[in-house]
Coordinates of C-alpha atoms and ligand atoms in Angstrom, one line a residue:
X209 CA -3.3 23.8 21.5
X210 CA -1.3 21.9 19.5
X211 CA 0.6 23.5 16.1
X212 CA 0.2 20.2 14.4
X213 CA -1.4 16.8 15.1
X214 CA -0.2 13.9 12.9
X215 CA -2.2 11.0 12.5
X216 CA -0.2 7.9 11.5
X217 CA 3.7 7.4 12.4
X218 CA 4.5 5.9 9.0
X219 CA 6.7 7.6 6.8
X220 CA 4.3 10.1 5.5
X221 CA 3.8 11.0 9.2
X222 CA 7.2 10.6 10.4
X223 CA 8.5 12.7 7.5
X224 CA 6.1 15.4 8.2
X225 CA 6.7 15.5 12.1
X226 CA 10.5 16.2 11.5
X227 CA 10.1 18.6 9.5
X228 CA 7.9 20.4 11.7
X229 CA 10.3 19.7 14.8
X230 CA 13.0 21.5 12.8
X231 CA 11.0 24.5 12.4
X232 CA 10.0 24.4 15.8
X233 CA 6.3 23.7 15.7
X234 CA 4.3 21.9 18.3
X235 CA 3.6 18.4 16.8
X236 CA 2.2 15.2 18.3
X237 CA 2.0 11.9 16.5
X238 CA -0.5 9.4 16.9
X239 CA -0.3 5.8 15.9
X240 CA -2.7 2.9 16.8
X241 CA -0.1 0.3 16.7
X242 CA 2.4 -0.5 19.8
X243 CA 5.8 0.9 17.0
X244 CA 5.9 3.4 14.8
X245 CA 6.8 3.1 11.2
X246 CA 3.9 1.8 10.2
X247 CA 3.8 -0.6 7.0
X248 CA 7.8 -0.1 6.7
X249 CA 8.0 -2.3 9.6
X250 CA 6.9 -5.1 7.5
X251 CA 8.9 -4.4 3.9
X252 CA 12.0 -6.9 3.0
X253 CA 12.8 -6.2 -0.8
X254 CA 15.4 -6.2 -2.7
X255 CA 16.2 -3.2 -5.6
X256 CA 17.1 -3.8 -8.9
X257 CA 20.8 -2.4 -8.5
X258 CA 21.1 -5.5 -5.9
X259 CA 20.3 -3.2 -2.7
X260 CA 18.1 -4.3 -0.1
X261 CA 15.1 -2.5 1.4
X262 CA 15.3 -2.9 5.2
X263 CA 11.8 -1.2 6.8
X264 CA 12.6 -2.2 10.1
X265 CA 16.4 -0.1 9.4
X266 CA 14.1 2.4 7.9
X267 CA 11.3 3.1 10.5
X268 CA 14.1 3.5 13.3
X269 CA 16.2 6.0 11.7
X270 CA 13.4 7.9 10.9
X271 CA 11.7 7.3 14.3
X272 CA 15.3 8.5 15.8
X273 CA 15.9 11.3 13.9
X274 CA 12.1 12.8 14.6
X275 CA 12.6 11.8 18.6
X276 CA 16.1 13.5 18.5
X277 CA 14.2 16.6 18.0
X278 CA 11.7 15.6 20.9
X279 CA 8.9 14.9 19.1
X280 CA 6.2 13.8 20.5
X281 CA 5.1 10.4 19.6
X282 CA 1.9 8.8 20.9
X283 CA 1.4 4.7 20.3
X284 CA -1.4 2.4 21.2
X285 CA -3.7 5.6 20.8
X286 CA -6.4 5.0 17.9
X287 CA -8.3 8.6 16.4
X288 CA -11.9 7.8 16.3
X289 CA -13.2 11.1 15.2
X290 CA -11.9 14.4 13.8
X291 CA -14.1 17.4 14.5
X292 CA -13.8 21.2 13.6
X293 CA -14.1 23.6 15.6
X294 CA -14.7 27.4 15.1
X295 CA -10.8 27.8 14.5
X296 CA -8.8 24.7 15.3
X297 CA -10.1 21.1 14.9
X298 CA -10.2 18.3 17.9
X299 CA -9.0 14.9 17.7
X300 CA -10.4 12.4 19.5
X301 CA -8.9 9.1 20.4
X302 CA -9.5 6.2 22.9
X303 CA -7.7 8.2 25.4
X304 CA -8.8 11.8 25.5
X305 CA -8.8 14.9 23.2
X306 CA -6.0 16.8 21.5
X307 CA -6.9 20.4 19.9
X308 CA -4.7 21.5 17.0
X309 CA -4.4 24.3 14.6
X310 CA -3.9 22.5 11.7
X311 CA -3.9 18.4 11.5
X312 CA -1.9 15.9 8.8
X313 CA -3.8 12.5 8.4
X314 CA -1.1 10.0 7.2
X315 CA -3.5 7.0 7.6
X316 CA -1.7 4.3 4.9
X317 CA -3.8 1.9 3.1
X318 CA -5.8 -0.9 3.9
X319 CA -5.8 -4.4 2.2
X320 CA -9.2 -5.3 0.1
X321 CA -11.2 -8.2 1.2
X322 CA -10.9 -10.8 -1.3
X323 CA -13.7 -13.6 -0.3
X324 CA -13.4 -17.3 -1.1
X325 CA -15.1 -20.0 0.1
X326 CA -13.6 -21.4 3.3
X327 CA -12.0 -18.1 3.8
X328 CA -13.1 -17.8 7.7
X329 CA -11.2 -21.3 8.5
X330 CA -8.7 -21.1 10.8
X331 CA -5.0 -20.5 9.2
X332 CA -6.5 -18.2 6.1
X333 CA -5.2 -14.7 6.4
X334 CA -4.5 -11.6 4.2
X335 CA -0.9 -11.5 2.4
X336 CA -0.8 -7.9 4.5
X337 CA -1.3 -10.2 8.2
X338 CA 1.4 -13.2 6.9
X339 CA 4.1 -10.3 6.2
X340 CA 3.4 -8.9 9.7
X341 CA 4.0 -12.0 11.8
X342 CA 6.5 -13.0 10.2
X343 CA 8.7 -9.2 9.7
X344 CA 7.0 -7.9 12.5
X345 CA 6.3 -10.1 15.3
X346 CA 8.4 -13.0 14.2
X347 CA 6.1 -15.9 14.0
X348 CA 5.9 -18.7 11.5
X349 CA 2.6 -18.5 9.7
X350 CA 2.6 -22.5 8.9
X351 CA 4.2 -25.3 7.8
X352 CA 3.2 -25.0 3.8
X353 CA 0.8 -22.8 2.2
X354 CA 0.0 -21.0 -1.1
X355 CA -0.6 -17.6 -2.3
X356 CA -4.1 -16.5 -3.7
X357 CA -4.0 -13.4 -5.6
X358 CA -1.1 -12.6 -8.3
X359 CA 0.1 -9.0 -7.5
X360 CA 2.7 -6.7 -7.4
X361 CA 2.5 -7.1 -3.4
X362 CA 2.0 -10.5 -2.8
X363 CA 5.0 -11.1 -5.4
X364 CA 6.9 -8.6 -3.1
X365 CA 5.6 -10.6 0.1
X366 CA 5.9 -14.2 -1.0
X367 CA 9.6 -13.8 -1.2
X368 CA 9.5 -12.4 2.3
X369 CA 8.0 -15.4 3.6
X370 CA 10.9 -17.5 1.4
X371 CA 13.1 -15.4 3.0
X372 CA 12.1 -16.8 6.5
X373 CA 12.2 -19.7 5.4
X374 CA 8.3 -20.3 5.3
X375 CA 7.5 -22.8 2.6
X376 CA 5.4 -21.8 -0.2
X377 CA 3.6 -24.1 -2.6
X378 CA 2.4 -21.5 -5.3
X379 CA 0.8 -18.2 -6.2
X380 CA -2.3 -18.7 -8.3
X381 CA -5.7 -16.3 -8.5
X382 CA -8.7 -16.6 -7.0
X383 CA -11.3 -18.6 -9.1
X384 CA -14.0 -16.1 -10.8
X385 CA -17.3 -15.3 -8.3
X386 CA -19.0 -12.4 -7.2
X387 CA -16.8 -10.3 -5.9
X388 CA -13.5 -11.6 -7.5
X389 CA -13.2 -8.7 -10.3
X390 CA -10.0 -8.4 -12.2
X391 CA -8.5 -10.5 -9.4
X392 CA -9.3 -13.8 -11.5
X393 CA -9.1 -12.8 -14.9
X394 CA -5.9 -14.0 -16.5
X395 CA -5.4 -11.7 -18.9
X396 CA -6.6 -8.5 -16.7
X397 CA -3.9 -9.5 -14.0
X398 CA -1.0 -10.1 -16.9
X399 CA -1.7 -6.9 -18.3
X400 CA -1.5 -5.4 -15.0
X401 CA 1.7 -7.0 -14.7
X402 CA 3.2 -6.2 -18.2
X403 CA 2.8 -2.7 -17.8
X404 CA 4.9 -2.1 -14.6
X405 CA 7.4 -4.9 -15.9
X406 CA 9.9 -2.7 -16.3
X407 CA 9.9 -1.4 -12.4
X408 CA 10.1 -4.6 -11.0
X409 CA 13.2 -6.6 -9.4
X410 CA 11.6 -9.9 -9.8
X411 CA 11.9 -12.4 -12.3
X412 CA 8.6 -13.1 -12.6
X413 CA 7.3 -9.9 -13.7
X414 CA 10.2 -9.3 -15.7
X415 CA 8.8 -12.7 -17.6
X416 CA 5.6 -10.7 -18.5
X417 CA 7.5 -7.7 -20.0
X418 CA 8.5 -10.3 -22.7
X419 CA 4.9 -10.3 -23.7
X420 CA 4.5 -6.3 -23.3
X421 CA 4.0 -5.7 -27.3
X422 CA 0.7 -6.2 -28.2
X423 CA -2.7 -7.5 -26.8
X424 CA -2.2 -10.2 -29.5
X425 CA 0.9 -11.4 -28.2
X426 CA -0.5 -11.2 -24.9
X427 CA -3.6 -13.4 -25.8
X428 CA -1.0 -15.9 -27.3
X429 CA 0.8 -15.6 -23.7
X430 CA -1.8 -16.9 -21.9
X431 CA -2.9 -19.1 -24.1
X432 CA 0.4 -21.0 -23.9
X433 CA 1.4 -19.9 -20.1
X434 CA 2.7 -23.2 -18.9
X435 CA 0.6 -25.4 -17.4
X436 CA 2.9 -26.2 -14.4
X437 CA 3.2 -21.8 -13.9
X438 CA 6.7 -20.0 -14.4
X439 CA 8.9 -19.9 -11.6
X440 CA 9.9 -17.1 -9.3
X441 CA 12.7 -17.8 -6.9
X442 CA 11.6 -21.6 -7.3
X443 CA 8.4 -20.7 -6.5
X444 CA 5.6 -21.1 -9.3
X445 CA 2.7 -18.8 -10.1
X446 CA 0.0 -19.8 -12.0
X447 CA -1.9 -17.4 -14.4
X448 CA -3.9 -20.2 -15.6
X449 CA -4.9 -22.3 -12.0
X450 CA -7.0 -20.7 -9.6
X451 CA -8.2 -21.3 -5.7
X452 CA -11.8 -22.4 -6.1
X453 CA -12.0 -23.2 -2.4
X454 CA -10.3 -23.7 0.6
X455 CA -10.8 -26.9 2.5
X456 CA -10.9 -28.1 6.2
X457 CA -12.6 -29.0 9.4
X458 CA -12.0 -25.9 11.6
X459 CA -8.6 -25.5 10.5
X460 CA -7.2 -25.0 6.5
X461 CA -6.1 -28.6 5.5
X462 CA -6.1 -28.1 1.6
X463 CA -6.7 -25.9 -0.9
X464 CA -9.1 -27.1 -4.3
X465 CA -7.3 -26.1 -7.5
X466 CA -8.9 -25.6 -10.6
X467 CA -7.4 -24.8 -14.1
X468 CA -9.3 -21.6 -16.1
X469 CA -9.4 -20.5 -19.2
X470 CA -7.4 -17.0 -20.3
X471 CA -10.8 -15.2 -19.2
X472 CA -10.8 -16.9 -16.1
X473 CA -14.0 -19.3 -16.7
X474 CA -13.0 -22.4 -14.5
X475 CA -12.1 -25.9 -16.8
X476 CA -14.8 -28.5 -16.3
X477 CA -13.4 -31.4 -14.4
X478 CA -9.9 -29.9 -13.7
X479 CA -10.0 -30.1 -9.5
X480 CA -7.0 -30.9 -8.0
X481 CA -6.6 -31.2 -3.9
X482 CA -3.5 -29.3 -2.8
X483 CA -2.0 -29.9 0.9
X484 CA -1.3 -26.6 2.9
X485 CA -2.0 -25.9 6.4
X486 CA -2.0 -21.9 5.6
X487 CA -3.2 -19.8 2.8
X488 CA -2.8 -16.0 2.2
X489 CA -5.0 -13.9 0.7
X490 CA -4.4 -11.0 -1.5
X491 CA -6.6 -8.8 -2.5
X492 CA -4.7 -5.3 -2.9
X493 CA -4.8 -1.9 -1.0
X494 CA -6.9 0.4 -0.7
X495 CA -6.2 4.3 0.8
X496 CA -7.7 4.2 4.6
X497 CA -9.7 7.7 4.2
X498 CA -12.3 7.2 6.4
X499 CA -11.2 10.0 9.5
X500 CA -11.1 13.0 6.5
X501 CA -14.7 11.6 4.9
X502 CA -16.5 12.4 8.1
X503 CA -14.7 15.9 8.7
X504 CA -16.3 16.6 5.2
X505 CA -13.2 16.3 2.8
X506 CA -14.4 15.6 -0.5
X507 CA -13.3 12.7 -2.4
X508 CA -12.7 11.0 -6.0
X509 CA -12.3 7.7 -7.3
X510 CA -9.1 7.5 -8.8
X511 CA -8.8 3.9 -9.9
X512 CA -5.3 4.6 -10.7
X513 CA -4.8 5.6 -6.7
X514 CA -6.4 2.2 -5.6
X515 CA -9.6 3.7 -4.8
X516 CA -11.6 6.8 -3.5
X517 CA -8.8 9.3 -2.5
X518 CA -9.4 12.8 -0.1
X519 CA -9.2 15.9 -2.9
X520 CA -6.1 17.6 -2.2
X521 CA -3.4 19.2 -4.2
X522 CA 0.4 18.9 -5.1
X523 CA 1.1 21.1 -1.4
X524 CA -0.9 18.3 0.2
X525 CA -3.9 20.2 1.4
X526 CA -7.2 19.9 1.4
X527 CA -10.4 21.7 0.7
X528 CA -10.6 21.9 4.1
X529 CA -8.5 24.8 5.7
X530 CA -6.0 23.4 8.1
X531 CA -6.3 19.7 6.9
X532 CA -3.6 18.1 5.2
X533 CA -3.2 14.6 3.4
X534 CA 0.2 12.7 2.6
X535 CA 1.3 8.8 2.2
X536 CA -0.9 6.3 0.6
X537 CA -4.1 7.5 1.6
X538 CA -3.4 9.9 -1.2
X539 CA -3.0 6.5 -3.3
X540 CA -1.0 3.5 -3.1
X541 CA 2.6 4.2 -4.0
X542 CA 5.7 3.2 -2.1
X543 CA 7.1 4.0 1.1
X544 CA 9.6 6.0 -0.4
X545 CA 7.3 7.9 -2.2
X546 CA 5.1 8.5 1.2
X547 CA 8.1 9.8 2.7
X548 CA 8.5 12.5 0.2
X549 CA 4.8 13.1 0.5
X550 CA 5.6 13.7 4.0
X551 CA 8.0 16.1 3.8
X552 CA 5.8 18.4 1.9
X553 CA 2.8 18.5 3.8
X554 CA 5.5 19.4 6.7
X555 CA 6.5 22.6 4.2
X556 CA 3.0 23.6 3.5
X557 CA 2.1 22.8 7.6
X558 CA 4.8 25.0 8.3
X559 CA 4.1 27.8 5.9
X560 CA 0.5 28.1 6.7
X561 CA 1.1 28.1 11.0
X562 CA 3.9 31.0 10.0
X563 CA 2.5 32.7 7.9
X564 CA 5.3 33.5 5.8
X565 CA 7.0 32.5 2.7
X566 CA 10.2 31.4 4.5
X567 CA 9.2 27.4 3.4
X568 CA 8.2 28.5 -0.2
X569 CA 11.5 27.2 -1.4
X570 CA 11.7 24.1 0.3
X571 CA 8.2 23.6 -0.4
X572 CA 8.7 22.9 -4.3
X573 CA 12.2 21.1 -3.6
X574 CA 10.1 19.0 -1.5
X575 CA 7.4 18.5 -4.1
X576 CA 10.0 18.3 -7.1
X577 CA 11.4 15.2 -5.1
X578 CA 8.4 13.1 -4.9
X579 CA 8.1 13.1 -8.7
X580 CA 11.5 12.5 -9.2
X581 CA 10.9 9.4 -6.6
X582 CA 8.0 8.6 -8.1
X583 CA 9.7 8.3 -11.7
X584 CA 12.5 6.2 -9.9
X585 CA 10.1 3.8 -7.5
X586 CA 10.8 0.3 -8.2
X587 CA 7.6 -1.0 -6.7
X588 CA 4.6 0.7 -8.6
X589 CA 1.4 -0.9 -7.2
X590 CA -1.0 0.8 -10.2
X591 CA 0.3 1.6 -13.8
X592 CA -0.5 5.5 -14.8
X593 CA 0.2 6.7 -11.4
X594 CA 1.1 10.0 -13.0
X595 CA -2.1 10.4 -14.9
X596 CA -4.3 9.4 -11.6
X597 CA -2.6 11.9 -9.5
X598 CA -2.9 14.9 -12.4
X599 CA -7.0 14.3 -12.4
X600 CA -6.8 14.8 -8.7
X601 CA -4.9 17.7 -8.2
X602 CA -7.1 19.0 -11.1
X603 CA -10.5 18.2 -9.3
X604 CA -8.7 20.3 -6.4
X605 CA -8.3 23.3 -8.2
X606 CA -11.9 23.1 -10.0
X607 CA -13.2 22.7 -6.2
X608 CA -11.4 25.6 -4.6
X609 CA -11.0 28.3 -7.7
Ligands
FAD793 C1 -0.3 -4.9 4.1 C2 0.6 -3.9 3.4 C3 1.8 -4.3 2.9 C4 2.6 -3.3 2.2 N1 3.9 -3.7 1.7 C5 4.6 -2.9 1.1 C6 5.9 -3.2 0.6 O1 6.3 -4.4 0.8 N2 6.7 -2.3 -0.1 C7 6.2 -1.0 -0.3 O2 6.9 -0.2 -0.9 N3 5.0 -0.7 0.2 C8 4.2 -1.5 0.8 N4 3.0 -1.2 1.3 C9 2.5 0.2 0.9 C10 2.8 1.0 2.2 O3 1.5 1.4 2.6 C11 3.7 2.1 1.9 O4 4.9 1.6 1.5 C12 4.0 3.1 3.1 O5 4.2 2.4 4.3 C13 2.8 4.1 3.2 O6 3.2 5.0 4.2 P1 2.1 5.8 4.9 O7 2.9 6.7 5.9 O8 1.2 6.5 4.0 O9 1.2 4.8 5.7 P2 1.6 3.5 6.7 O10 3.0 3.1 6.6 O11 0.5 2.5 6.4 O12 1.3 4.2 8.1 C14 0.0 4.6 8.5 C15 0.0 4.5 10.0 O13 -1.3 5.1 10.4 C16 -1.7 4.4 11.6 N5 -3.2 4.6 11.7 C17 -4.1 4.3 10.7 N6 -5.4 4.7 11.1 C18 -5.2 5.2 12.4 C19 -6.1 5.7 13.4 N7 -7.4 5.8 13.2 N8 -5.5 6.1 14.6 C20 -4.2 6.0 14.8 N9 -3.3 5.5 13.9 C21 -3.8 5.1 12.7 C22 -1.4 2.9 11.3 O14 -1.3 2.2 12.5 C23 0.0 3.1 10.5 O15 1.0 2.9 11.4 C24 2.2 -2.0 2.0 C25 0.9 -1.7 2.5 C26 0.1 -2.6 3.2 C27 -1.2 -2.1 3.7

């Protein structure tokens, strides 16, 4: 029987598995995908002190240092199904069971569905997919395409695609329908933007924070954003055009643009034909909870956390004795952030499988450092972070007192 079994070889679960390797527990790591870093493998970004963010650099050291200590890492193996047991839980996964005393799920997030019509033609795929092939696997998404969906990630990702030289028409929102939401309301998706201005290396957001005062001023904002967009990097995003529908035979040949009002109610007679052979998608993330909602974690909606989140507690655990959380199914922050995470569900792994306060120490250094990382993160994906993670670790404590 396994000490340990960590689901997810991103940060969160790389993190964790060191630590437990130093302290000499039994650990296996599971991850689906053929590498392990998960979502690091993907990130390109450059800090504001002029720095760059290398995941690929990232995910090996960390992969390294936790096969140093002969960890044991599992890839290509996908967890279908936690169960508990009388003492220990069993994970299963498309090649055979794995008891444990205690398991970590490290899952990551998900990206939403954003629907539009013309969405299931060939070449349109999620922001998430575009920054894998190209980071990841190295392919060129297309000749010219354009962003839909004006975020904090698909700012972050567009650049990455400039970077390898894909060539980007625009970022604009998705026109208002159903299921659009905040997505394609101008001022909803400034006002996101304004309020983690301050965090972010781009220009463009930056170029909100000017706006950050008042909900006057930012009324007046979008009432005179320019026309033609403001430019990032040469690139220009549009608050005030949006992607009514994307166009084609069986493949994406164009894009139908429409100009929209500052509550995102589409301008009469304003279609405009764009030429793209691509188009990326971005809806935001979401926490991937769904192994610890069948196992019978509880959960919350934490709309500052990007979604419904497991309950858990600053030490990472559960409700559930022997499960721990850590990484963005916890809520979407960034990878450095995860990491930290990480490190303390190790601590609290570590002190529960001992049985001693040895870790108690190391515990609340660990737990000390993701706030301080979470103060310094340059990429914030929600504003009030703070605030969302305080009502969780709350509904934790009314659950389990
Ligand atoms: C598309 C996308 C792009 C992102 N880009 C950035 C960015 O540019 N900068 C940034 O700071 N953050 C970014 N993030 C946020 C990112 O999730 C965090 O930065 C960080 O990687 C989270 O770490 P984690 O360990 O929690 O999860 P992840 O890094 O997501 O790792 C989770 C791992 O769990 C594995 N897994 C999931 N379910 C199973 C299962 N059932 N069985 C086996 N394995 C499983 C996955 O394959 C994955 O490798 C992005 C997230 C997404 C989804």
């Amino acid at each position: 029987m396994k000490d340990v079994v960590i689901i997810g070889a991103g940060p969160a679960g790389l993190a964790a598995a060191t630590v437990c390797r130093q302290h000499d527990l039994d650990v296996t790591v599971i991850d689906e995908f053929s590498k392990s870093g998960g979502r690091l493998l993907g990130q390109l970004h450059e800090e504001p002190t002029g720095e760059w963010w290398n995941g690929i650099k990232e995910a090996t050291e960390m992969t390294e240092e936790a096969k140093a200590l002969h960890t044991d890492i599992r890839l290509g193996l996908s967890v279908h199904h936690i169960e508990k047991r009388a003492d220990s839980y069993a994970v299963h996964t498309n090649k055979g069971t794995i008891p444990a005393k205690t398991v970590l799920i490290a899952t990551g997030a998900a990206e939403s569905a954003a629907p539009i019509p013309g969405w299931t033609l060939r070449g349109v795929m999620s922001i998430g997919a575009a920054q894998v092939m190209t980071n990841v696997h190295r392919v060129k998404v297309g000749e010219k395409g354009i962003v839909v969906g004006v975020n904090v990630l698909s700012a972050a990702i567009a650049r990455e695609l400039q970077l390898a030289g894909v060539d980007l028409h625009s970022m604009a929102l998705p026109a208002m329908n159903v299921v659009s939401g905040d997505e394609a309301h101008p001022k909803k998706v400034m006002e996101k933007l304004v309020r983690i201005a301050h965090l972010a290396p781009s220009a463009f957001i930056k170029f909100g924070s000017k706006f950050a005062k008042a909900a006057f001023v930012r009324h007046i904002a979008l009432q005179f954003f320019p026309k033609s967009g403001v430019k990032m990097w040469d690139m220009p995003i549009h608050l005030r055009k949006a992607i009514k529908e994307i166009n084609g035979s069986d493949k994406v040949e164009s894009v139908t643009m429409v100009d929209v009002k500052p509550n995102g109610e589409i301008v009469p007679g304003s279609e405009e034909i764009i030429e793209v052979d691509f188009v990326c998608i971005a809806g935001g993330l979401y926490p991937l909870g769904e192994l610890a909602a069948p196992l019978g974690c509880p959960f919350v909606y934490q709309e500052e956390l990007g979604g419904h989140v497991p309950i858990h507690n600053e030490k990472m655990e559960t409700p559930l004795e022997g499960v721990y959380v850590a990484g963005n199914i916890t809520g979407i922050e960034s990878a450095k952030v995860a990491r930290e995470q990480g490190k303390v569900a190790g601590y609290s792994i570590l002190s529960y499988i001992k049985q001693d306060q040895a870790s108690q120490a190391e515990l609340a250094a660990a737990m000390e450092s993701v706030r301080e990382t979470r103060d310094q993160a340059t990429i914030q994906f929600h504003p009030h972070i703070q605030t969302g993670r305080q009502q969780v670790h709350e509904s934790f404590e009314k659950l389990t007192k």
